[in-house]
Amino acid sequence: MEPLDDSILDDFLVDSHEGLDRFDRDLLTLEHDPSSRDAIASAFRSLHTIKGTCSFFGFRRLEHVAHAGEHILSRLRAGQLQLTPAIAEGLLAVVDTVRRILSAIESTRREPAGDDTALLARLVQWLPADGKARPGKPASQADAAPVAAAPGTATALQQQHLRVDVRRLDQIMDLVGELVLARNQLVQTVAVGGATPAGTAAQRLDHVTTRLQDEVMRTRMQPVSALWARLPRLVRDVAAACDKPVRLELEGNATELDRTLVEALKDPLTHLLRNAVDHGIEDAAARKLAGKPAEGVLRLRAFEEGGSVHLLLSDDGAGMSVERIRAQALARGLTDAADAERLTDDDWLRFIFLPGFSTAASVTHISGRGVGLDAARSAIEGVGGSIEIMTVAGLGTTFHIRIPLTLAIIPALTVEQSGECYVIPQAHLLELVRLGEGASRVERAHDRLVFRLRGELLPAVILGHVFDPDRLPSEGTPSRHLLVLSAEGQRFGLVVDQVRDTEEIVVKPLRQGLREGGLFAGATVRGDGRVALILDVLALATRAGLQRVTGSVRAQAPVPPATASDIVPLLLVRARCGAQAAVRVADVDRIVEFESSAFEMLQSRPAVRFEGSVLPVTALAGGLPSAGLDGLEQDRSWPVLIHVRGGRRWGFVVDTVEDIVEWAGVPGGDRLVVRDRVTDLIALSQATTAAFQEAA
């Protein structure tokens, strides 16, 4: 037998040991009061739970022993037996045997071999074949003293776990959220006053709060194995009902999610799996004609990447017919012939998520009514996630679900529009662009606003126009900021008046009246004490009429490890020595400009004060002067690339930020040729180790 998933097995062992401890207490109660129905029922449930779970793991020996003890307890519960010292000793022998087996499983992760014939034969004597209870002397009238078992010593695994009421955990989480808000307010206030003892204390509080937040967040996390523990049985039952042999393969069981998200994903995954078995995978005869094995395969994979958890559900079935989807959409009047000519295969695939849309040839009791996918998408988007699809006719379909790690505290960017502050979850933010005159501006193309970004036309939305359509300018836009956002895998630009800063925010729910507008996903209290609304990126795209964004599904689901065909965004900069250099965009947390007067020497190191803490800095290429900062030109601002490593920030001063380019393939070596210029490719993690060796 193969080793089992550690997290699921550990949960079973902890629950079983606790059940046995409870059984010991119940048996002690019964010896003093044989008529206690509650104690009998509780003892029965303890063994019944262990026996029932054993079958899931395939622990046959443990199942037989627990079943024998459960059978005795069922007779006691039905009044067919009376508890005697001999029966009590027999039940204690059952518990001791179960404990020994559990301890061996905890050590070896496998069920040990053993002969329980004598124990089982000892128990059978109280279970006559005729079903009549044999007379037994009640425990209060026994000749020998009652035998009571002391609760077993806690195992090492039990000592590592503590049962906590989930409501208390939620209260702690709420308090940590309030602490984060107070931290943000204090850090922002102290930063205005410069370097003071209060500033040092605020910096320490910031560090401790961050660590506390991380630890509390971890207590809310559950492995996705808790989400799909019931899925193998679901697939088995649906496959049997459809008369199809189907195998479910699971990967990434240890990937963790916030417990609220685990609950929110149960129904969507159920819908997707039922659809895949019923309509995705062909029957055995059709698979044989297609040259496939008779047994269909479903693969469910989980992994964490980019601050999100990704779930990939794939089947090796017949795939979806774009032609059938197109015909159904036209027949139902969901689009007209003119628009149909412009829609791509990706666009047609989005129709399967519409309410009531189905291409199933027949409706079954399992699926086919066009309700499941619509409900699945709504549930996923309701927790801030997205779902995409890829399908290849004859080869199968893959659903790609992205969901945030947690919903409670998230990093976000604060922007300002018409004097009001709004917040955008950083998970949707790809990059920031400063708009100006000339090429860097929003333009009109076919009655749509677009922005030309490195040769690509992005649909653009002006936030002020969303709130007030009369404000739409006729020619270009004044100097503003454009946020390149991602919604369901598609990019678009959002124009705002000002970009403030990034900070961790505590998400607060909105009342129904504000939710009805559809533009806001929640609210938060900022560091300055003001309330800011959290913008719903998907709703913004819908309100702006960006059809491909709001309903699109991409035809390719990304693979987590980098491959040769990946597009790697690189940030081009000019170093202080004049050379062109490049760093991976993913390695840059943010870019902040500082006036030359802001740089100082602290403990013989160049540094700058940033967000209430000291940010050590160096030049990206050609180090800063070791004595003073005379090498920096005065009366100008200097861009600093901020890199985060080990929970700390490190800054790299550059002369100018040139552009962002998309490099095809994984950059190899330490030099590239970009725009006909030799460019040094610098890994900021290595540069941090080299430049800040003592501090790091």
Short mmCIF file of C-alpha atoms in Angstrom, two decimals, residues 82-83 94 207 235 251 466-467:
data_model
loop_
_atom_site.label_atom_id
_atom_site.label_comp_id
_atom_site.label_asym_id
_atom_site.label_seq_id
_atom_site.Cartn_x
_atom_site.Cartn_y
_atom_site.Cartn_z
CA GLN A 82 -25.99 -5.43 30.49
CA LEU A 83 -22.52 -4.12 31.24
CA VAL A 94 -10.59 -3.32 22.09
CA HIS A 207 7.60 44.34 12.22
CA VAL A 235 -16.50 10.89 -9.31
CA GLU A 251 -1.93 16.60 -7.25
CA VAL A 466 -17.28 55.66 -14.98
CA PHE A 467 -18.61 57.75 -12.11
#
